Amino acid sequence: MRIITVKNRFSTILSILVLTGIVLIGASGCSKKTAAATTASDALAVRIGTDSGVFSYQIRVAKNQGFFEKYHINADISTYAYGIDTINAAILGETDAAQGMDYAVASRFSESNKLRIVAYVGGYGYNASELVVRDNSIKTPADLKGRKLGVTKGTVNEYVWGLLLKTYHLTPKDVQQVYLSSNAELIAAYYSRDVDSIWAGSTIWDATSEIPNNRSLGDYSLIDFKMRGYFMLDADFIAQHPDGAARLLKALDEANEYIKQNPKQTARLIYEELKIPETGALDDIQKFQFDLRLYQEDLDHITNVANWSIENGLIKNRYDIRDFVDIKPLQNAFPDRVTITN
């Protein structure tokens, strides 16, 4: 158990509130341009929705360091709060590409959904997030019975809470789930005691550590869960631009390598664009496995998440996840990184 010391409690909270403003501005300015449009230089225009956290790092680096330009991609990037929001935007036709953690991805598939998983793009270990509380009477997760939990609905956070409750023999009726829509709302609710517990990752860890009496009950090892993230493209976009889809993945792969070789420069860029403290960005870079592949284990993982969520009532729609996977773009870009078959 880690005991957290009290610092200046407002500085990091203010940074996160500023970040929320940036996210709202970015989301409100989401492009409506036609996906197939090309620029004067004949670069392929791609509308990419990205989150305001670690998923966006490779996309922002690819833009900032000229990797998109190198592969003749004109990337129009729109920023949203979470990966689930990028998925919703793509489903509505506002973007051509989206990304999200396993549960967020699995929760949005249906017959009318034309998004296709084309690659695993990174993941976390157990230390991705910690379960934090303020009340000294809460000794273990089982003591959360009757308490208010801060939940970001539709994100992997909802799945994590569901898994924690089941692991510690609690039901949704045993707790009060308070649904919040951003990290800023999570911190504000936790600070004001409107919720008794939240999961705190790198982006908001500094903010929780500045709140009096805050302490951790443990990380994702409590539920034996490691998150994996996926990149998706619209099926029509893939069909119309098979070579462009492969070039897009090559640009993201070069961005991954840049991040690994230049973590401090990347953290500075993330601070400049998202106002995430550089220490938090560096922590994300150290914890997140930036990669580009699609192995059988990646497909098995999201299949297990989807099946568990369906069986436990988190996802209502039943489907075969293989219907929403397209390996052709990655096969065209990096054939040795695909170990599954259609």
C-alpha positions as a LaTeX table, in Angstrom:
\begin{tabular}{lrrr}
\hline
Residue & $x$ (\AA) & $y$ (\AA) & $z$ (\AA) \\
\hline
Met1 & 0.00 & 0.00 & 0.00 \\
Arg2 & 1.42 & 3.40 & $-0.94$ \\
Ile3 & 0.82 & 6.43 & 1.32 \\
Ile4 & 0.64 & 9.71 & $-0.58$ \\
Thr5 & 2.03 & 12.98 & 0.78 \\
Val6 & 0.19 & 16.28 & 0.44 \\
Lys7 & 1.62 & 18.97 & $-1.86$ \\
Asn8 & 0.15 & 22.01 & $-3.52$ \\
Arg9 & $-3.23$ & 20.46 & $-4.28$ \\
Phe10 & $-4.43$ & 22.92 & $-6.90$ \\
Ser11 & $-1.62$ & 23.12 & $-9.48$ \\
Thr12 & $-2.11$ & 19.79 & $-11.21$ \\
Ile13 & $-5.92$ & 20.01 & $-10.96$ \\
Leu14 & $-5.72$ & 23.34 & $-12.76$ \\
Ser15 & $-3.59$ & 21.75 & $-15.49$ \\
Ile16 & $-6.20$ & 19.05 & $-16.04$ \\
Leu17 & $-9.00$ & 21.63 & $-16.21$ \\
Val18 & $-7.00$ & 23.51 & $-18.84$ \\
Leu19 & $-6.59$ & 20.23 & $-20.73$ \\
Thr20 & $-10.35$ & 19.72 & $-20.73$ \\
Gly21 & $-10.79$ & 23.11 & $-22.38$ \\
Ile22 & $-8.33$ & 22.11 & $-25.09$ \\
Val23 & $-10.19$ & 18.83 & $-25.66$ \\
Leu24 & $-13.54$ & 20.59 & $-25.98$ \\
Ile25 & $-12.14$ & 23.09 & $-28.43$ \\
Gly26 & $-10.54$ & 20.31 & $-30.49$ \\
Ala27 & $-13.71$ & 18.22 & $-30.51$ \\
Ser28 & $-15.94$ & 21.14 & $-31.48$ \\
Gly29 & $-13.71$ & 21.84 & $-34.46$ \\
Cys30 & $-13.94$ & 18.31 & $-35.87$ \\
Ser31 & $-13.52$ & 18.34 & $-39.62$ \\
Lys32 & $-16.38$ & 17.50 & $-42.01$ \\
Lys33 & $-14.19$ & 17.22 & $-45.10$ \\
Thr34 & $-14.65$ & 14.35 & $-47.52$ \\
Ala35 & $-12.25$ & 11.49 & $-46.75$ \\
Ala36 & $-11.22$ & 10.91 & $-50.34$ \\
Ala37 & $-10.13$ & 14.49 & $-50.93$ \\
Thr38 & $-6.50$ & 15.05 & $-51.83$ \\
Thr39 & $-4.28$ & 18.06 & $-51.47$ \\
Ala40 & $-2.47$ & 19.92 & $-54.20$ \\
Ser41 & 0.58 & 17.79 & $-53.50$ \\
Asp42 & $-1.53$ & 14.66 & $-54.07$ \\
Ala43 & $-1.21$ & 13.56 & $-50.44$ \\
Leu44 & $-4.06$ & 11.38 & $-49.22$ \\
Ala45 & $-6.32$ & 13.22 & $-46.76$ \\
Val46 & $-7.13$ & 11.22 & $-43.63$ \\
Arg47 & $-9.34$ & 12.45 & $-40.81$ \\
Ile48 & $-8.01$ & 10.98 & $-37.56$ \\
Gly49 & $-9.80$ & 11.14 & $-34.23$ \\
Thr50 & $-7.49$ & 10.82 & $-31.26$ \\
Asp51 & $-7.86$ & 10.99 & $-27.51$ \\
Ser52 & $-6.29$ & 13.44 & $-25.05$ \\
Gly53 & $-3.96$ & 10.86 & $-23.54$ \\
Val54 & $-1.28$ & 8.33 & $-24.40$ \\
Phe55 & $-3.04$ & 7.04 & $-27.53$ \\
Ser56 & $-2.51$ & 10.39 & $-29.17$ \\
Tyr57 & 1.25 & 10.45 & $-28.63$ \\
Gln58 & 2.18 & 8.46 & $-31.76$ \\
Ile59 & $-0.32$ & 10.42 & $-33.85$ \\
Arg60 & 0.93 & 13.80 & $-32.64$ \\
Val61 & 4.56 & 12.77 & $-33.12$ \\
Ala62 & 3.81 & 11.52 & $-36.65$ \\
Lys63 & 2.32 & 14.93 & $-37.46$ \\
Asn64 & 4.95 & 17.03 & $-35.67$ \\
Gln65 & 7.98 & 15.11 & $-36.95$ \\
Gly66 & 6.80 & 14.92 & $-40.55$ \\
Phe67 & 6.20 & 11.16 & $-40.76$ \\
Phe68 & 2.74 & 11.64 & $-42.24$ \\
Glu69 & 4.21 & 13.99 & $-44.81$ \\
Lys70 & 6.96 & 11.48 & $-45.60$ \\
Tyr71 & 4.34 & 8.90 & $-46.55$ \\
His72 & 2.18 & 11.39 & $-48.47$ \\
Ile73 & $-0.52$ & 11.56 & $-45.82$ \\
Asn74 & $-2.38$ & 14.80 & $-45.12$ \\
Ala75 & $-3.60$ & 14.10 & $-41.57$ \\
Asp76 & $-6.44$ & 16.20 & $-40.18$ \\
Ile77 & $-6.38$ & 15.47 & $-36.44$ \\
Ser78 & $-9.30$ & 16.08 & $-34.08$ \\
Thr79 & $-8.89$ & 15.69 & $-30.32$ \\
Tyr80 & $-11.49$ & 14.11 & $-28.05$ \\
Ala81 & $-11.55$ & 13.27 & $-24.34$ \\
Tyr82 & $-11.37$ & 9.48 & $-24.61$ \\
Gly83 & $-10.88$ & 6.73 & $-27.16$ \\
Ile84 & $-14.60$ & 5.91 & $-27.03$ \\
Asp85 & $-15.29$ & 9.44 & $-28.30$ \\
Thr86 & $-13.04$ & 8.90 & $-31.31$ \\
Ile87 & $-14.94$ & 5.70 & $-32.07$ \\
Asn88 & $-18.29$ & 7.45 & $-31.84$ \\
Ala89 & $-17.03$ & 10.19 & $-34.18$ \\
Ala90 & $-15.90$ & 7.62 & $-36.75$ \\
Ile91 & $-19.24$ & 5.79 & $-36.55$ \\
Leu92 & $-20.98$ & 9.11 & $-37.26$ \\
Gly93 & $-18.75$ & 9.62 & $-40.31$ \\
Glu94 & $-16.84$ & 12.57 & $-38.86$ \\
Thr95 & $-13.48$ & 10.81 & $-39.08$ \\
Asp96 & $-11.87$ & 7.93 & $-40.99$ \\
Ala97 & $-9.71$ & 6.58 & $-38.17$ \\
Ala98 & $-10.20$ & 5.95 & $-34.46$ \\
Gln99 & $-8.40$ & 4.30 & $-31.59$ \\
Gly100 & $-9.35$ & 2.93 & $-28.20$ \\
Met101 & $-8.69$ & 0.46 & $-25.44$ \\
Asp102 & $-10.07$ & $-3.05$ & $-25.71$ \\
Tyr103 & $-13.41$ & $-2.57$ & $-23.94$ \\
Ala104 & $-14.20$ & 0.74 & $-25.65$ \\
Val105 & $-13.54$ & $-0.90$ & $-29.02$ \\
Ala106 & $-15.53$ & $-4.03$ & $-28.21$ \\
Ser107 & $-18.50$ & $-2.05$ & $-26.89$ \\
Arg108 & $-19.27$ & $-0.35$ & $-30.21$ \\
Phe109 & $-19.46$ & $-3.19$ & $-32.71$ \\
Ser110 & $-22.79$ & $-3.90$ & $-34.42$ \\
Glu111 & $-24.09$ & $-4.85$ & $-37.87$ \\
Ser112 & $-24.09$ & $-1.22$ & $-39.04$ \\
Asn113 & $-20.57$ & $-0.47$ & $-37.76$ \\
Lys114 & $-18.06$ & $-0.15$ & $-40.61$ \\
Leu115 & $-15.01$ & 0.32 & $-38.41$ \\
Arg116 & $-12.37$ & $-2.37$ & $-38.69$ \\
Ile117 & $-9.53$ & $-3.21$ & $-36.30$ \\
Val118 & $-6.33$ & $-3.00$ & $-38.35$ \\
Ala119 & $-3.63$ & $-3.08$ & $-35.68$ \\
Tyr120 & $-2.72$ & $-3.36$ & $-32.04$ \\
Val121 & $-0.93$ & $-0.10$ & $-31.25$ \\
Gly122 & 0.13 & $-0.43$ & $-27.64$ \\
Gly123 & $-0.72$ & $-1.57$ & $-24.15$ \\
Tyr124 & $-0.07$ & $-1.28$ & $-20.44$ \\
Gly125 & 1.08 & $-3.59$ & $-17.70$ \\
Tyr126 & $-0.55$ & $-3.90$ & $-14.30$ \\
Asn127 & 0.84 & $-0.52$ & $-13.22$ \\
Ala128 & $-1.23$ & 1.46 & $-15.72$ \\
Ser129 & $-3.61$ & 2.69 & $-13.04$ \\
Glu130 & $-4.14$ & 2.55 & $-9.28$ \\
Leu131 & $-7.30$ & 2.28 & $-7.23$ \\
Val132 & $-7.29$ & 5.27 & $-4.89$ \\
Val133 & $-9.42$ & 6.09 & $-1.84$ \\
Arg134 & $-9.47$ & 8.78 & 0.88 \\
Asp135 & $-11.45$ & 7.14 & 3.66 \\
Asn136 & $-9.25$ & 5.26 & 6.14 \\
Ser137 & $-12.04$ & 2.76 & 6.79 \\
Ile138 & $-11.67$ & 1.41 & 3.25 \\
Lys139 & $-8.95$ & $-1.20$ & 3.68 \\
Thr140 & $-9.59$ & $-3.44$ & 0.66 \\
Pro141 & $-11.73$ & $-3.22$ & $-2.50$ \\
Ala142 & $-14.39$ & $-5.29$ & $-0.70$ \\
Asp143 & $-14.90$ & $-2.30$ & 1.62 \\
Leu144 & $-16.25$ & $-0.28$ & $-1.31$ \\
Lys145 & $-19.68$ & $-1.78$ & $-0.66$ \\
Gly146 & $-22.14$ & 1.08 & $-0.23$ \\
Arg147 & $-19.65$ & 3.61 & $-1.62$ \\
Lys148 & $-19.74$ & 5.96 & $-4.60$ \\
Leu149 & $-17.41$ & 5.09 & $-7.47$ \\
Gly150 & $-16.24$ & 7.50 & $-10.18$ \\
Val151 & $-16.82$ & 5.82 & $-13.55$ \\
Thr152 & $-16.17$ & 7.01 & $-17.11$ \\
Lys153 & $-18.91$ & 5.15 & $-18.95$ \\
Gly154 & $-18.15$ & 3.47 & $-22.26$ \\
Thr155 & $-14.40$ & 3.49 & $-21.64$ \\
Val156 & $-12.18$ & 0.69 & $-20.38$ \\
Asn157 & $-12.75$ & 2.22 & $-16.94$ \\
Glu158 & $-16.29$ & 0.83 & $-16.94$ \\
Tyr159 & $-14.97$ & $-2.65$ & $-17.71$ \\
Val160 & $-12.29$ & $-2.37$ & $-15.00$ \\
Trp161 & $-14.89$ & $-1.45$ & $-12.37$ \\
Gly162 & $-17.11$ & $-4.33$ & $-13.49$ \\
Leu163 & $-14.20$ & $-6.75$ & $-13.20$ \\
Leu164 & $-13.24$ & $-5.40$ & $-9.76$ \\
Leu165 & $-16.77$ & $-5.77$ & $-8.40$ \\
Lys166 & $-17.00$ & $-9.36$ & $-9.62$ \\
Thr167 & $-13.53$ & $-10.22$ & $-8.30$ \\
Tyr168 & $-14.44$ & $-8.97$ & $-4.81$ \\
His169 & $-17.92$ & $-10.53$ & $-4.80$ \\
Leu170 & $-19.83$ & $-7.27$ & $-5.13$ \\
Thr171 & $-22.68$ & $-6.47$ & $-7.49$ \\
Pro172 & $-23.51$ & $-3.16$ & $-9.21$ \\
Lys173 & $-26.38$ & $-2.81$ & $-6.69$ \\
Asp174 & $-23.85$ & $-2.90$ & $-3.83$ \\
Val175 & $-22.28$ & 0.39 & $-4.94$ \\
Gln176 & $-23.33$ & 3.71 & $-6.47$ \\
Gln177 & $-21.65$ & 4.25 & $-9.84$ \\
Val178 & $-21.33$ & 7.97 & $-10.58$ \\
Tyr179 & $-20.81$ & 8.48 & $-14.30$ \\
Leu180 & $-18.39$ & 11.24 & $-15.27$ \\
Ser181 & $-17.26$ & 12.36 & $-18.71$ \\
Ser182 & $-13.66$ & 13.54 & $-18.29$ \\
Asn183 & $-10.56$ & 13.30 & $-16.12$ \\
Ala184 & $-11.25$ & 16.80 & $-14.84$ \\
Glu185 & $-14.68$ & 15.69 & $-13.62$ \\
Leu186 & $-13.15$ & 12.61 & $-11.98$ \\
Ile187 & $-10.63$ & 14.69 & $-10.06$ \\
Ala188 & $-13.17$ & 17.34 & $-9.10$ \\
Ala189 & $-15.65$ & 14.73 & $-7.84$ \\
Tyr190 & $-12.95$ & 12.88 & $-5.92$ \\
Tyr191 & $-11.58$ & 16.08 & $-4.40$ \\
Ser192 & $-15.02$ & 17.25 & $-3.28$ \\
Arg193 & $-15.88$ & 13.78 & $-1.93$ \\
Asp194 & $-18.74$ & 13.34 & $-4.39$ \\
Val195 & $-17.14$ & 9.96 & $-5.08$ \\
Asp196 & $-15.17$ & 7.77 & $-2.69$ \\
Ser197 & $-12.86$ & 6.05 & $-5.14$ \\
Ile198 & $-11.47$ & 6.35 & $-8.67$ \\
Trp199 & $-8.82$ & 4.66 & $-10.80$ \\
Ala200 & $-5.88$ & 7.04 & $-11.30$ \\
Gly201 & $-3.51$ & 6.61 & $-14.25$ \\
Ser202 & $-0.41$ & 8.59 & $-15.18$ \\
Thr203 & $-2.38$ & 11.53 & $-16.57$ \\
Ile204 & $-4.13$ & 12.28 & $-13.27$ \\
Trp205 & $-1.86$ & 10.59 & $-10.72$ \\
Asp206 & $-0.15$ & 13.83 & $-9.72$ \\
Ala207 & $-3.52$ & 15.45 & $-9.12$ \\
Thr208 & $-4.76$ & 12.66 & $-6.85$ \\
Ser209 & $-1.47$ & 12.60 & $-4.95$ \\
Glu210 & $-2.05$ & 16.23 & $-3.93$ \\
Ile211 & $-5.42$ & 15.44 & $-2.32$ \\
Pro212 & $-5.35$ & 14.97 & 1.48 \\
Asn213 & $-5.42$ & 11.39 & 2.82 \\
Asn214 & $-5.26$ & 9.90 & $-0.66$ \\
Arg215 & $-3.80$ & 6.41 & $-0.83$ \\
Ser216 & $-3.66$ & 3.46 & $-3.20$ \\
Leu217 & $-5.23$ & 0.06 & $-2.63$ \\
Gly218 & $-3.31$ & $-1.45$ & $-5.54$ \\
Asp219 & $-3.05$ & $-1.50$ & $-9.32$ \\
Tyr220 & $-4.56$ & $-3.68$ & $-12.06$ \\
Ser221 & $-2.95$ & $-6.74$ & $-10.50$ \\
Leu222 & $-5.99$ & $-6.63$ & $-8.19$ \\
Ile223 & $-8.03$ & $-7.89$ & $-11.15$ \\
Asp224 & $-5.29$ & $-9.53$ & $-13.24$ \\
Phe225 & $-5.89$ & $-7.18$ & $-16.17$ \\
Lys226 & $-3.55$ & $-5.60$ & $-18.72$ \\
Met227 & $-5.04$ & $-3.16$ & $-21.21$ \\
Arg228 & $-4.42$ & $-3.37$ & $-24.95$ \\
Gly229 & $-5.20$ & $-0.67$ & $-27.47$ \\
Tyr230 & $-6.27$ & $-0.89$ & $-31.11$ \\
Phe231 & $-6.28$ & 1.32 & $-34.20$ \\
Met232 & $-9.30$ & 1.24 & $-36.50$ \\
Leu233 & $-10.11$ & 2.45 & $-40.00$ \\
Asp234 & $-13.40$ & 2.82 & $-41.83$ \\
Ala235 & $-14.02$ & $-0.16$ & $-44.13$ \\
Asp236 & $-14.84$ & 2.09 & $-47.10$ \\
Phe237 & $-11.61$ & 4.02 & $-46.56$ \\
Ile238 & $-9.61$ & 0.78 & $-46.61$ \\
Ala239 & $-11.35$ & $-0.38$ & $-49.79$ \\
Gln240 & $-10.84$ & 2.96 & $-51.58$ \\
His241 & $-7.26$ & 3.55 & $-50.39$ \\
Pro242 & $-5.53$ & 0.21 & $-49.68$ \\
Asp243 & $-2.07$ & 1.65 & $-50.32$ \\
Gly244 & $-2.86$ & 4.77 & $-48.29$ \\
Ala245 & $-3.99$ & 2.68 & $-45.33$ \\
Ala246 & $-0.64$ & 0.86 & $-45.39$ \\
Arg247 & 1.27 & 4.15 & $-45.64$ \\
Leu248 & $-0.65$ & 5.48 & $-42.65$ \\
Leu249 & 0.47 & 2.52 & $-40.55$ \\
Lys250 & 4.08 & 3.00 & $-41.67$ \\
Ala251 & 3.97 & 6.61 & $-40.50$ \\
Leu252 & 2.63 & 5.56 & $-37.10$ \\
Asp253 & 5.34 & 2.91 & $-36.82$ \\
Glu254 & 8.06 & 5.51 & $-37.35$ \\
Ala255 & 6.40 & 7.68 & $-34.73$ \\
Asn256 & 6.57 & 4.78 & $-32.28$ \\
Glu257 & 10.29 & 4.43 & $-32.85$ \\
Tyr258 & 10.79 & 8.16 & $-32.37$ \\
Ile259 & 8.95 & 8.05 & $-29.04$ \\
Lys260 & 11.12 & 5.18 & $-27.83$ \\
Gln261 & 14.33 & 6.97 & $-28.83$ \\
Asn262 & 13.24 & 10.46 & $-27.73$ \\
Pro263 & 11.03 & 10.21 & $-24.65$ \\
Lys264 & 11.89 & 13.64 & $-23.24$ \\
Gln265 & 11.29 & 15.43 & $-26.54$ \\
Thr266 & 7.99 & 13.59 & $-26.86$ \\
Ala267 & 6.96 & 14.57 & $-23.34$ \\
Arg268 & 7.72 & 18.20 & $-24.16$ \\
Leu269 & 5.58 & 18.01 & $-27.31$ \\
Ile270 & 2.71 & 16.47 & $-25.37$ \\
Tyr271 & 2.91 & 19.22 & $-22.77$ \\
Glu272 & 2.87 & 21.88 & $-25.46$ \\
Glu273 & $-0.17$ & 20.37 & $-27.18$ \\
Leu274 & $-2.20$ & 18.95 & $-24.28$ \\
Lys275 & $-0.76$ & 20.62 & $-21.16$ \\
Ile276 & $-0.18$ & 17.20 & $-19.61$ \\
Pro277 & 2.71 & 17.66 & $-17.14$ \\
Glu278 & 5.94 & 16.34 & $-18.64$ \\
Thr279 & 6.43 & 14.02 & $-15.66$ \\
Gly280 & 3.05 & 12.42 & $-16.37$ \\
Ala281 & 3.78 & 12.11 & $-20.09$ \\
Leu282 & 7.17 & 10.53 & $-19.36$ \\
Asp283 & 5.51 & 8.09 & $-16.99$ \\
Asp284 & 3.07 & 7.12 & $-19.73$ \\
Ile285 & 5.90 & 6.64 & $-22.22$ \\
Gln286 & 7.74 & 4.37 & $-19.80$ \\
Lys287 & 4.65 & 2.29 & $-18.99$ \\
Phe288 & 3.03 & 2.07 & $-22.43$ \\
Gln289 & 4.25 & $-0.52$ & $-24.92$ \\
Phe290 & 4.27 & 1.39 & $-28.20$ \\
Asp291 & 4.02 & $-1.23$ & $-30.93$ \\
Leu292 & 2.30 & $-1.92$ & $-34.24$ \\
Arg293 & 1.21 & $-5.50$ & $-34.89$ \\
Leu294 & $-1.75$ & $-7.87$ & $-34.91$ \\
Tyr295 & $-0.92$ & $-11.17$ & $-33.25$ \\
Gln296 & $-3.28$ & $-13.98$ & $-32.35$ \\
Glu297 & $-2.87$ & $-13.03$ & $-28.69$ \\
Asp298 & $-4.12$ & $-9.51$ & $-29.47$ \\
Leu299 & $-7.24$ & $-10.91$ & $-31.10$ \\
Asp300 & $-7.74$ & $-13.41$ & $-28.27$ \\
His301 & $-7.47$ & $-10.61$ & $-25.70$ \\
Ile302 & $-10.17$ & $-8.38$ & $-27.15$ \\
Thr303 & $-12.35$ & $-11.44$ & $-27.83$ \\
Asn304 & $-12.12$ & $-12.38$ & $-24.15$ \\
Val305 & $-12.95$ & $-8.82$ & $-23.08$ \\
Ala306 & $-15.95$ & $-8.74$ & $-25.41$ \\
Asn307 & $-17.24$ & $-12.16$ & $-24.30$ \\
Trp308 & $-16.86$ & $-11.35$ & $-20.59$ \\
Ser309 & $-18.62$ & $-8.02$ & $-21.06$ \\
Ile310 & $-21.49$ & $-9.65$ & $-22.97$ \\
Glu311 & $-21.91$ & $-12.41$ & $-20.39$ \\
Asn312 & $-21.90$ & $-9.88$ & $-17.52$ \\
Gly313 & $-24.31$ & $-7.44$ & $-19.11$ \\
Leu314 & $-21.90$ & $-4.60$ & $-19.93$ \\
Ile315 & $-22.35$ & $-5.13$ & $-23.68$ \\
Lys316 & $-25.84$ & $-5.98$ & $-24.97$ \\
Asn317 & $-25.06$ & $-6.83$ & $-28.59$ \\
Arg318 & $-23.69$ & $-10.29$ & $-29.48$ \\
Tyr319 & $-21.32$ & $-10.59$ & $-32.44$ \\
Asp320 & $-18.24$ & $-12.34$ & $-33.82$ \\
Ile321 & $-15.29$ & $-9.98$ & $-33.44$ \\
Arg322 & $-13.56$ & $-11.55$ & $-36.43$ \\
Asp323 & $-16.18$ & $-9.79$ & $-38.59$ \\
Phe324 & $-14.65$ & $-6.47$ & $-37.51$ \\
Val325 & $-10.98$ & $-7.22$ & $-38.19$ \\
Asp326 & $-9.16$ & $-6.41$ & $-41.45$ \\
Ile327 & $-5.56$ & $-7.59$ & $-41.63$ \\
Lys328 & $-4.87$ & $-6.38$ & $-45.18$ \\
Pro329 & $-3.51$ & $-2.88$ & $-44.35$ \\
Leu330 & $-0.99$ & $-4.29$ & $-41.86$ \\
Gln331 & $-0.10$ & $-7.17$ & $-44.17$ \\
Asn332 & 0.65 & $-4.65$ & $-46.90$ \\
Ala333 & 2.78 & $-2.53$ & $-44.57$ \\
Phe334 & 4.47 & $-5.16$ & $-42.34$ \\
Pro335 & 3.57 & $-8.73$ & $-43.35$ \\
Asp336 & 5.76 & $-10.22$ & $-40.64$ \\
Arg337 & 3.70 & $-8.54$ & $-37.90$ \\
Val338 & 0.47 & $-10.38$ & $-38.63$ \\
Thr339 & 0.04 & $-13.85$ & $-37.12$ \\
Ile340 & $-3.70$ & $-14.25$ & $-37.59$ \\
Thr341 & $-5.65$ & $-15.07$ & $-40.75$ \\
Asn342 & $-9.05$ & $-13.88$ & $-41.91$ \\
\hline
\end{tabular}
